[in-house]
Short mmCIF file of C-alpha atoms in Angstrom, two decimals:
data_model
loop_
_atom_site.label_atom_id
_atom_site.label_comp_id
_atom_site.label_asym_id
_atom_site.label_seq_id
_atom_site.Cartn_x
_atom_site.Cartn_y
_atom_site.Cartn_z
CA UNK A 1 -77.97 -16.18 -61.07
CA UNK A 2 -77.01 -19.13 -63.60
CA UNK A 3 -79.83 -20.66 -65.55
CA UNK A 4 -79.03 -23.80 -67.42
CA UNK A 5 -81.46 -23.12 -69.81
CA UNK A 6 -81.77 -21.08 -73.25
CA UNK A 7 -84.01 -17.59 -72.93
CA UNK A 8 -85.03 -16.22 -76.00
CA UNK A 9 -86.55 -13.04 -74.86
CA UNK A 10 -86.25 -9.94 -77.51
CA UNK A 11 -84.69 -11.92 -80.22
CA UNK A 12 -85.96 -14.75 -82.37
CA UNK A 13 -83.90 -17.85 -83.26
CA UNK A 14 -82.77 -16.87 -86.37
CA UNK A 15 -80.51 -20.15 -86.71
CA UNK A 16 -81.59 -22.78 -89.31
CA UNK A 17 -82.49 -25.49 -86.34
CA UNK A 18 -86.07 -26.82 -86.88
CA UNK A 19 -87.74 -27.62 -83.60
CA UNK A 20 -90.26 -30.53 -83.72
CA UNK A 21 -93.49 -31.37 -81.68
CA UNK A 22 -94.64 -31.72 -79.04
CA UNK A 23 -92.71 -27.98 -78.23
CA UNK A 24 -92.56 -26.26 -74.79
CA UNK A 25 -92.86 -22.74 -74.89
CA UNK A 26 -93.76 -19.02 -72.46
CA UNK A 27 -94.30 -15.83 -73.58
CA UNK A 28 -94.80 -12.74 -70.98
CA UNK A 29 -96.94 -9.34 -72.06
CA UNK A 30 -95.52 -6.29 -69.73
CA UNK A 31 -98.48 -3.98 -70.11
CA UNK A 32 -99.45 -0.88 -68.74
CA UNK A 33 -102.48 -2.16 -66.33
CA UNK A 34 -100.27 -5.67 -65.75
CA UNK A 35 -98.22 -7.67 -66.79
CA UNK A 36 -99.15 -11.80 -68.00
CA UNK A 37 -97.27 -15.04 -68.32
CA UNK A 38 -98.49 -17.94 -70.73
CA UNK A 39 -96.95 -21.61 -70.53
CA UNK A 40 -97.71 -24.37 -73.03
CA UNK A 41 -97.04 -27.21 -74.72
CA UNK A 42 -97.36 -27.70 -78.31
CA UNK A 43 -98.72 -30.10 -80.65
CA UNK A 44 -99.10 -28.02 -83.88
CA UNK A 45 -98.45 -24.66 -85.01
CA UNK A 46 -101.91 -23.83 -84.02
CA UNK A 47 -102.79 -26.18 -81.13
CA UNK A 48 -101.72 -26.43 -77.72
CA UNK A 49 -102.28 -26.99 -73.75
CA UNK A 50 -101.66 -24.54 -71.56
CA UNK A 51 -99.56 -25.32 -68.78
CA UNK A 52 -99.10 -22.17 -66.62
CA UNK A 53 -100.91 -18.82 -66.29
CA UNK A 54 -100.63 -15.56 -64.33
CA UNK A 55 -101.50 -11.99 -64.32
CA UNK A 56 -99.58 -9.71 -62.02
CA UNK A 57 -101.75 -6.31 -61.58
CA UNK A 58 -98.69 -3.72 -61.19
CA UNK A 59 -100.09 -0.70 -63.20
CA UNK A 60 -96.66 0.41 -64.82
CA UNK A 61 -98.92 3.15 -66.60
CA UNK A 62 -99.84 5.14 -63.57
CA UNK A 63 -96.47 6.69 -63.39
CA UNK A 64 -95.09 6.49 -66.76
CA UNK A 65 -97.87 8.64 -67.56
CA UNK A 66 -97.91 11.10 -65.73
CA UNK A 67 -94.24 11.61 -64.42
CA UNK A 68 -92.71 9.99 -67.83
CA UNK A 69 -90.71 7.04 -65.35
CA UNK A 70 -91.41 3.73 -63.92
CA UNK A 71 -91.81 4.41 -60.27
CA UNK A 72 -89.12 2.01 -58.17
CA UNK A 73 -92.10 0.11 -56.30
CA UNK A 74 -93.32 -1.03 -59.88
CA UNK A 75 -89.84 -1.51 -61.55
CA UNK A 76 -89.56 -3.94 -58.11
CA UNK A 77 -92.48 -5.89 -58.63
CA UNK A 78 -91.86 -6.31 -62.11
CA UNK A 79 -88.59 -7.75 -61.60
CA UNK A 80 -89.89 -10.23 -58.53
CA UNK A 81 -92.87 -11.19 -60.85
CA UNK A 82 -90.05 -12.24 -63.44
CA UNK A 83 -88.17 -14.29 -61.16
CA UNK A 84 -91.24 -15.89 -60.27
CA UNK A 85 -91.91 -16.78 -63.98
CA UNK A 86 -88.40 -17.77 -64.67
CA UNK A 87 -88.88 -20.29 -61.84
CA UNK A 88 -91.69 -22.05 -62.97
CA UNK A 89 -90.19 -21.66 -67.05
CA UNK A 90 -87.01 -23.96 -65.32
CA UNK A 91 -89.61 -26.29 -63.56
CA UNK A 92 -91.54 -26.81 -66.58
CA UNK A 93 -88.33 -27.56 -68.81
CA UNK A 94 -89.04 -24.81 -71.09
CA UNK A 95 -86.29 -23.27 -73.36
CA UNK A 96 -87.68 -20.79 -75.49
CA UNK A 97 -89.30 -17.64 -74.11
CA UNK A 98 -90.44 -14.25 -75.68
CA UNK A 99 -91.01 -11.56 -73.39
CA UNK A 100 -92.80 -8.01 -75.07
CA UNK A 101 -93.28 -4.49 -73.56
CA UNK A 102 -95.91 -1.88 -74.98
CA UNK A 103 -96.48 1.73 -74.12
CA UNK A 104 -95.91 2.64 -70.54
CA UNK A 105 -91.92 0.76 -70.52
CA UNK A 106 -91.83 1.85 -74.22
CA UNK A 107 -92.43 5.54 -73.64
CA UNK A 108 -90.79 5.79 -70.36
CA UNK A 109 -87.31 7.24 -70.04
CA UNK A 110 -86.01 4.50 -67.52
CA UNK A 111 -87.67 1.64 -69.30
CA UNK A 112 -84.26 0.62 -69.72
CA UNK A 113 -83.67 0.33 -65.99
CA UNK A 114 -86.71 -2.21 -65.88
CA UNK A 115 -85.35 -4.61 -69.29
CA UNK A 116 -81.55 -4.42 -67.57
CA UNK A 117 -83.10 -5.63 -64.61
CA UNK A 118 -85.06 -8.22 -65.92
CA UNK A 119 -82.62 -9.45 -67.82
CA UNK A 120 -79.70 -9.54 -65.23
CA UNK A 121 -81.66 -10.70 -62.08
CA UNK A 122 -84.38 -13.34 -64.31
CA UNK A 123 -82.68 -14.31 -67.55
CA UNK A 124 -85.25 -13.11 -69.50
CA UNK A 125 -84.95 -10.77 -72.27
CA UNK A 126 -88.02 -8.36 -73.12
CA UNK A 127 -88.08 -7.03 -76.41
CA UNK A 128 -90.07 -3.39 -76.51
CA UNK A 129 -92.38 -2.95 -79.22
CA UNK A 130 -94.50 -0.95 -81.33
CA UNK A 131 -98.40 -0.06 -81.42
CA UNK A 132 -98.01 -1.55 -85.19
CA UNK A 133 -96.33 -5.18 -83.49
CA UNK A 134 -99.34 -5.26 -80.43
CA UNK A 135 -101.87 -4.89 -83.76
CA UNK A 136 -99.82 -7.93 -85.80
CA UNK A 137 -99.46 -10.30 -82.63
CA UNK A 138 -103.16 -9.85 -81.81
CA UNK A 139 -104.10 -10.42 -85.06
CA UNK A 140 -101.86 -13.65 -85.34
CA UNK A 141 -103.80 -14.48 -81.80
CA UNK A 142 -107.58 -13.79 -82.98
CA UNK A 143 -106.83 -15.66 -86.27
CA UNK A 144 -106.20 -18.52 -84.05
CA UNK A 145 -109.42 -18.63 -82.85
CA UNK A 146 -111.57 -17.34 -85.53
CA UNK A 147 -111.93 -18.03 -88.96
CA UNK A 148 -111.71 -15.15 -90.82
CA UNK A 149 -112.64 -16.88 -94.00
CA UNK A 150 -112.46 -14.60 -97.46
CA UNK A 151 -113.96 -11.00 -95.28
CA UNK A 152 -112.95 -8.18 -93.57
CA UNK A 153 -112.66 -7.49 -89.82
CA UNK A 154 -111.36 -4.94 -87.78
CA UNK A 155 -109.68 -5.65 -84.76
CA UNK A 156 -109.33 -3.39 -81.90
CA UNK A 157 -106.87 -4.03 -78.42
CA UNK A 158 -107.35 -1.85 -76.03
CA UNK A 159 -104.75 -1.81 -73.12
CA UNK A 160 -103.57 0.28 -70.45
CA UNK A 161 -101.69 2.94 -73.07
CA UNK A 162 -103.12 3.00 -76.45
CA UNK A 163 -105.60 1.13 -78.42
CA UNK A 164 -104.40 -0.09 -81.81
CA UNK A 165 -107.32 -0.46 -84.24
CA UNK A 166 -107.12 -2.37 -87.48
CA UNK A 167 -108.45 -3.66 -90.58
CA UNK A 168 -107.52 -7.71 -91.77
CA UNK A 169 -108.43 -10.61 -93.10
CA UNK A 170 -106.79 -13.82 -92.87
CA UNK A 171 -103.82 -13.13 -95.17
CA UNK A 172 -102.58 -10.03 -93.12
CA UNK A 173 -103.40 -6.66 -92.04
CA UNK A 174 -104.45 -4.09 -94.37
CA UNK A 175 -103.77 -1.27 -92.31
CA UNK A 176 -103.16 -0.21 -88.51
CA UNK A 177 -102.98 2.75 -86.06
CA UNK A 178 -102.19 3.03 -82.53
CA UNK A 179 -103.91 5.95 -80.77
CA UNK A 180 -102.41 7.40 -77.26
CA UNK A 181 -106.12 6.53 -75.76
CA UNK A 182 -105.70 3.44 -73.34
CA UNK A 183 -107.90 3.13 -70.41
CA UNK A 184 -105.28 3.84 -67.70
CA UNK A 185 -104.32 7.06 -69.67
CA UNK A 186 -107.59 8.52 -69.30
CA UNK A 187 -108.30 7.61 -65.91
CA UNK A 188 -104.73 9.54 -65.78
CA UNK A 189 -105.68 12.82 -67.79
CA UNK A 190 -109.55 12.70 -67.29
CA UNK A 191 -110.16 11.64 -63.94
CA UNK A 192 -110.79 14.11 -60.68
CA UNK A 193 -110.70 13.81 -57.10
CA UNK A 194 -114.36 14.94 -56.99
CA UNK A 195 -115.93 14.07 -60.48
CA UNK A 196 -119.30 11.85 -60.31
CA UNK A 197 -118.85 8.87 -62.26
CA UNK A 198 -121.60 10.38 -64.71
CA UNK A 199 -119.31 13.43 -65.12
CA UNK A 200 -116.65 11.40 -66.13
CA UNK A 201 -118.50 9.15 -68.13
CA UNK A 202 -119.51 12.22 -70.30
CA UNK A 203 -115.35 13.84 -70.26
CA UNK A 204 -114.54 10.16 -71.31
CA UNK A 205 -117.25 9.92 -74.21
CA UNK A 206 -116.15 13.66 -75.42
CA UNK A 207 -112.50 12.97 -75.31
CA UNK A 208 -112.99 9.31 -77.44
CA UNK A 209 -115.70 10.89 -80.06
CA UNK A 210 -112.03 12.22 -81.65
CA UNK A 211 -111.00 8.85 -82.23
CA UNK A 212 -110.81 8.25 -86.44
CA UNK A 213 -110.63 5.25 -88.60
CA UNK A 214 -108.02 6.17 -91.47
CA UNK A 215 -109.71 6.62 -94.96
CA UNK A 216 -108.44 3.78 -97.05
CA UNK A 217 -110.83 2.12 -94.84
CA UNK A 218 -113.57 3.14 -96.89
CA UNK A 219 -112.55 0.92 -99.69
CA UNK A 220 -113.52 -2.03 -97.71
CA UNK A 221 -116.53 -3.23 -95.13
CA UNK A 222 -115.81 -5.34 -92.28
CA UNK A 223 -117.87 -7.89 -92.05
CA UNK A 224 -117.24 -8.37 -88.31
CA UNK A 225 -115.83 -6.14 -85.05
CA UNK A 226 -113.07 -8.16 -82.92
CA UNK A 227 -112.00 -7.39 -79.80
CA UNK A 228 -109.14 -7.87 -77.04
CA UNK A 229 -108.01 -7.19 -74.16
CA UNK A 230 -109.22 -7.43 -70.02
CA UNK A 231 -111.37 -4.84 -70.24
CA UNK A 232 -113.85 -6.29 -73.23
CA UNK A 233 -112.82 -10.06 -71.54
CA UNK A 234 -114.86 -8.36 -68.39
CA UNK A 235 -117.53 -6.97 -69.96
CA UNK A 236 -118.21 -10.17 -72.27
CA UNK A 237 -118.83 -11.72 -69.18
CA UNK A 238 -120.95 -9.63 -67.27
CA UNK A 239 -123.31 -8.59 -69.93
CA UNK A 240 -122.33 -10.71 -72.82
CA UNK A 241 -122.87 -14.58 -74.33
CA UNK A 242 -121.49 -17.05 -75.90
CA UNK A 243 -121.91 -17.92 -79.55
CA UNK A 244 -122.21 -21.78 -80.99
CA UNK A 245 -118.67 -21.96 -81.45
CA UNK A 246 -117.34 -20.45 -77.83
CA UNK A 247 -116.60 -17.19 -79.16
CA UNK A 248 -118.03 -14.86 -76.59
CA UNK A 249 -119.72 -11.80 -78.16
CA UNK A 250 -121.37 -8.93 -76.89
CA UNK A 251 -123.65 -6.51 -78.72
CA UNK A 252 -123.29 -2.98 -79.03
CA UNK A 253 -126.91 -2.64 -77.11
CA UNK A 254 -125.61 -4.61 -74.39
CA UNK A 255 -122.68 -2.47 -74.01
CA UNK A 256 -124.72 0.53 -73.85
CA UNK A 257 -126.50 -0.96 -71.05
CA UNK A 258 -123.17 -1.75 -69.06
CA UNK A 259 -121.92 1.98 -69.87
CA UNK A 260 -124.46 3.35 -68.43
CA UNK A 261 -124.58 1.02 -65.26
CA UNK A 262 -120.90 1.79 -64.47
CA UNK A 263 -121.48 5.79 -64.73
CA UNK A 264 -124.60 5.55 -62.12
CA UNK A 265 -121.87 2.71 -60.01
CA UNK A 266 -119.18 4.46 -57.63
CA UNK A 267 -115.68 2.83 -57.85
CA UNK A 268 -116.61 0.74 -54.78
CA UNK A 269 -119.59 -0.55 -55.54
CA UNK A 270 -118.30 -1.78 -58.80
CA UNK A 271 -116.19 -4.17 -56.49
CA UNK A 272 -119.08 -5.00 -54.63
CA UNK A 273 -121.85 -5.29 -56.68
CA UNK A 274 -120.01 -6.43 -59.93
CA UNK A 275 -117.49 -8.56 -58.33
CA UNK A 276 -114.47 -6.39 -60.86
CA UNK A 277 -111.03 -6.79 -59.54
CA UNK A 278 -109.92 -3.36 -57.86
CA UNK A 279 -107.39 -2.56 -60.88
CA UNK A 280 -110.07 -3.66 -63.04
CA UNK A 281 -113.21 -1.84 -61.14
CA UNK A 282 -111.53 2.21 -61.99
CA UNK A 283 -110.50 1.18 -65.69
CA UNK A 284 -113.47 -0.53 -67.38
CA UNK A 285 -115.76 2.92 -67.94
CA UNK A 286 -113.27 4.37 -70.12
CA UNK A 287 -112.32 0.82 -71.86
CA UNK A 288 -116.50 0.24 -72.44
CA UNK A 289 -116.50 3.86 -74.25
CA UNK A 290 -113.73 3.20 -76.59
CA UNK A 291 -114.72 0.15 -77.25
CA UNK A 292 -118.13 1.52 -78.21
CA UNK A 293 -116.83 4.39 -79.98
CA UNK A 294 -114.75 1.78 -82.14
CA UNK A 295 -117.97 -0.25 -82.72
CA UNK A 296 -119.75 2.80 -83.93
CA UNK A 297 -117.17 4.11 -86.55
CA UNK A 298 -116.78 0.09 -87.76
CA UNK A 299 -120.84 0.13 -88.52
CA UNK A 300 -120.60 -2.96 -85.84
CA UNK A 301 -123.84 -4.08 -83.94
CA UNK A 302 -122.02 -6.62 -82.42
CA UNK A 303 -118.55 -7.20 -80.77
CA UNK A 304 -116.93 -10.61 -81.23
CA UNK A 305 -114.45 -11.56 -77.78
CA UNK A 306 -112.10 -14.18 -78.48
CA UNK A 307 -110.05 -14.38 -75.26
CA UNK A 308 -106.26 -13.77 -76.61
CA UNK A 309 -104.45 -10.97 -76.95
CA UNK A 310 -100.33 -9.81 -77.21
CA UNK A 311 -99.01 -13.34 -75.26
CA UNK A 312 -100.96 -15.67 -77.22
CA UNK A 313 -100.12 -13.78 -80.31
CA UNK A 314 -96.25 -13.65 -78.94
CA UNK A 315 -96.58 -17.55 -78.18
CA UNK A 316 -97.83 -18.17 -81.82
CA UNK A 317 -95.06 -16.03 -83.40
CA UNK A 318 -92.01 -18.02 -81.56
CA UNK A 319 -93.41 -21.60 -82.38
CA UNK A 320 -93.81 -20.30 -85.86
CA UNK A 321 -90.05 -19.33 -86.01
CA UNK A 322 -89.14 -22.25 -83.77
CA UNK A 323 -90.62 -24.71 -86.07
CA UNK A 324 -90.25 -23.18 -89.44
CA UNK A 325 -86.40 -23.58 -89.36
CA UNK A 326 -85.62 -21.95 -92.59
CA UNK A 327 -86.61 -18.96 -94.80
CA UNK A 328 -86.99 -15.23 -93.52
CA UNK A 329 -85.33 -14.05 -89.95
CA UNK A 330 -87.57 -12.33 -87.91
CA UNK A 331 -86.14 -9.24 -88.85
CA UNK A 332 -86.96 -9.61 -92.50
CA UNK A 333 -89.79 -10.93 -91.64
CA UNK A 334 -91.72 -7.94 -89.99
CA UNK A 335 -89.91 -5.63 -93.20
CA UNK A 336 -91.66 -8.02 -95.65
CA UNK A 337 -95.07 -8.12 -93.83
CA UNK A 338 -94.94 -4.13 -92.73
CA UNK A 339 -94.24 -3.12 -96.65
CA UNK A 340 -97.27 -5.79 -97.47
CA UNK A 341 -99.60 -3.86 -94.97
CA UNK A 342 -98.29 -0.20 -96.31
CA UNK A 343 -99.39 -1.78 -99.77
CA UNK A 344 -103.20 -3.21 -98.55
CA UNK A 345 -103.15 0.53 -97.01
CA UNK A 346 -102.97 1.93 -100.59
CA UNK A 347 -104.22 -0.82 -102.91
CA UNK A 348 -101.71 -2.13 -104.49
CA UNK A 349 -101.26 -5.25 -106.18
CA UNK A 350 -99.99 -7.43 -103.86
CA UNK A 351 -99.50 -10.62 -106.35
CA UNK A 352 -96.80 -8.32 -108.27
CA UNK A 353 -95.39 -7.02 -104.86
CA UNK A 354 -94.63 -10.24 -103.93
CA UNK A 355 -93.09 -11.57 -107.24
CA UNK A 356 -90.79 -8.76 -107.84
CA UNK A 357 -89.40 -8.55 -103.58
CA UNK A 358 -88.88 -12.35 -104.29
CA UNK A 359 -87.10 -11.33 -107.73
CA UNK A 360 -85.06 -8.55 -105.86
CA UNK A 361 -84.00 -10.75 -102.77
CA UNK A 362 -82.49 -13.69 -105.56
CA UNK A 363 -80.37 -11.36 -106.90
CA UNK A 364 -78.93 -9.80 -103.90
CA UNK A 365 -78.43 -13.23 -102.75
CA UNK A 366 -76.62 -14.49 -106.22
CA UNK A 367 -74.47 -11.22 -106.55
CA UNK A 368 -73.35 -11.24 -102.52
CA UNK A 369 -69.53 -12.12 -103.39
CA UNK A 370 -69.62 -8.83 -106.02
CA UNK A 371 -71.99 -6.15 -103.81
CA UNK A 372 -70.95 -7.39 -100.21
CA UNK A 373 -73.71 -4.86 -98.82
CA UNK A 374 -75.51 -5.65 -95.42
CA UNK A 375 -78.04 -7.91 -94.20
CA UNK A 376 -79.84 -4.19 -93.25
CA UNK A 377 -79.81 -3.34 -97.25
CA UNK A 378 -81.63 -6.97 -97.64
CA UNK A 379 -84.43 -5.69 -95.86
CA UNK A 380 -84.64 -2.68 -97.60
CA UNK A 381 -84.71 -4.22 -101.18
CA UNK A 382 -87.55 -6.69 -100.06
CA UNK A 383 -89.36 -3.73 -98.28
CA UNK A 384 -88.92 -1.89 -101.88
CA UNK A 385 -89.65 -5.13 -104.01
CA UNK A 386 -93.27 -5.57 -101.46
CA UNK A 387 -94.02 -1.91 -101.30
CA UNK A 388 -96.36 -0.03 -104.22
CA UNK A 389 -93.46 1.75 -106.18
CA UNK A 390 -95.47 5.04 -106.67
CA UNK A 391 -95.97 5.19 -103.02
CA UNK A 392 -91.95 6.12 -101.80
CA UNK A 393 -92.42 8.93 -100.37
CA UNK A 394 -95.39 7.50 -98.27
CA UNK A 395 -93.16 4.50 -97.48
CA UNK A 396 -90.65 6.68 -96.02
CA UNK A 397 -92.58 8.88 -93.87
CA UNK A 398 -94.46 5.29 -92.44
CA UNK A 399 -91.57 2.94 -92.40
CA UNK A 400 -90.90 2.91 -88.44
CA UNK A 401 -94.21 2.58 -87.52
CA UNK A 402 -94.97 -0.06 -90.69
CA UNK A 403 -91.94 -2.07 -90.12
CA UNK A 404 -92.66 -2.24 -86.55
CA UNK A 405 -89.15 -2.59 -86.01
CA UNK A 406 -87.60 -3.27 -82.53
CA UNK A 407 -85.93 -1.12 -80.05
CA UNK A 408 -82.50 0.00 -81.51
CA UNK A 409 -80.96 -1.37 -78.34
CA UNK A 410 -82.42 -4.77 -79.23
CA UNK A 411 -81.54 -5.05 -82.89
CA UNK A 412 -78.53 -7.85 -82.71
CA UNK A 413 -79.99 -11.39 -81.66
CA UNK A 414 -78.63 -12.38 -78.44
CA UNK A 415 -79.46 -15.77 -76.42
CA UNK A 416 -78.55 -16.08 -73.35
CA UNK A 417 -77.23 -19.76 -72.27
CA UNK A 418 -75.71 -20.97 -68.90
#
């Protein structure tokens, strides 16, 4: 199939063009419960018009967790959803696209099979990433529609595979951890053919009460609990409101409520009385208890719903590097900002940080005719310079999951041209 148009799937631009407004851009999130396609036109780095939206419900989770593969039926529809998308990116006259994959492609051992495909029969490249990356691009999403001003929120996304929980304020995130406790998971390890919904309600309550919340977090108090994903989307509108500014919330008495509803409510009648979606109807319990579990360890009477998640925050990222034309790659880029978060994890002085990575980066640059190392040792002198210097050993243990670095597969920048 020849497409005359750029694809910028896995890997950013990393060439010194500068893109301009108005900007036409997609971004696709391949998650566990579904997968979701974004479209828009740009006007500013923080302002645009959608264009074109779907969600595909192919739950890729159901048998990457419990066989460990993508089954073929969902690899298929996958691939024919792509197609699809790559049909209306070509009628839309969009260029630039950045396609992500979380935990059930990520953990599988043919997720391969499913990016090869994609790439060969669509043109689109997906890039897999980490727990750590979800956490930044929802973050980069929810700061879009929130101010953060000078406090402290957490932010927790809860998808199919794992929930990512973390602490930030509108600089960056102070720290982040992705848990193995998404809602298709535990419909996957919980559920029985014969359990009552109030049985499972109480296995699914047991099994979240081990969720933690890391103990830096002590040194600071959100001031506010954010939330993402379909799950939280659906239950801010069935037993939820809107604030003055269109941010729906949802309080923590109201979810109570709806938690107990659903575990008295059989799988049908959740369809039928509730109006859910069938792949949204089984999943929702077990989303409403870890959402409520994360609302009790924040302190949180309240849940704030912004509407965005991993595409908007993937959207956001590429019209940041499309339009910023110069400075850091993307690589460096997630080094700098993963050693910045390993350093809000531990307190250090960020100021200082800053000053001596941007000291350490000048003088690799200046002395590249003499040392005529790697762009690979770059990043690790600015993760060095960023990172608290009595925390090494911590910084070594942490780097893949800090650095949220791509698949090794999808390291070198390609774009693919016809």
């Amino acid at each position: 199939m020849h497409h005359a148009r750029q694809s910028v799937g896995g890997a950013a631009l990393d060439s010194p063009t500068r893109f301009g407004f108005p900007l036409r851009v997609a971004a696709i999130d391949v998650g566990s419960n579904a997968f979701r396609f974004i479209a828009a036109e740009f006007h500013a780095p923080d302002r645009y018009v959608e264009l074109s939206g779907e969600r595909v419900p192919v739950r890729l989770g159901h048998s990457a967790f419990l066989t460990g593969e993508l089954s073929a039926a969902a690899i298929d529809k996958t691939v024919e959803g792509f197609c699809r998308f790559r049909r209306e990116i070509d009628r839309l006259g969009i260029d630039h696209v950045r396609a992500v994959a979380t935990s059930a492609v990520r953990e599988s051992r043919n997720g391969t099979d499913l990016v090869r495909r994609v790439e060969d029969e669509a043109g689109i490249t997906i890039r897999l990433i980490s727990g750590t990356e979800e956490a930044r691009l929802v973050w980069t999403a929810a700061r879009s529609r929130i101010d953060f001003g000078d406090a402290k929120w957490m932010l927790v996304d809860l998808g199919g595979g794992s929930v990512e929980v973390s602490l930030a304020d509108r600089s960056g995130i102070m720290w982040s951890e992705s848990h193995r406790m998404g809602s298709v998971r535990l419909l996957n390890e919980l559920t029985g053919a014969d359990d009552a919904p109030a049985h499972f309600a109480n296995l699914l309550a047991e099994y979240a009460a081990s969720l933690r919340i890391p103990h830096a977090s002590k040194h600071w108090t959100p001031v506010e609990l954010i939330a993402t994903g379909g799950n939280i989307e659906a239950l801010a509108r069935l037993a939820g409101r809107s604030r003055s500014d269109g941010v729906p919330e949802i309080t923590r008495a109201q979810l109570g409520v709806a938690i107990e509803e659903f575990s008295r409510l059989s799988y049908s009648q959740r369809i039928g009385r509730l109006g859910l979606r069938e792949d949204r109807a089984d999943v929702i319990l077990p989303a409403a208890i870890v959402y409520d579990r994360v609302a009790e360890l924040a302190g949180a009477d309240r849940i704030l719903v912004p509407g965005v998640g991993v595409k908007e925050g993937a959207l956001l990222d590429l019209v940041d590097e499309l339009t910023s034309g110069a400075g850091l790659g993307r690589l460096e880029r997630i080094v700098h900002e993963g050693a910045l978060t390993l350093g809000r994890r531990y307190l250090f002085d960020e100021d200082h940080g800053r000053h001596v990575a941007s000291l350490a980066v000048s003088l690799f640059d200046q002395l590249a005719d003499l040392h005529r190392l790697d762009p690979p040792d770059r990043w690790i002198l600015l993760a060095g310079g960023a990172a608290p210097r009595h925390r090494t050993a911590h910084l070594l243990r942490e780097a893949p999951q800090a650095f949220a670095l791509p698949h090794p597969a999808q390291r070198d920048p390609r774009h693919r041209a016809g």
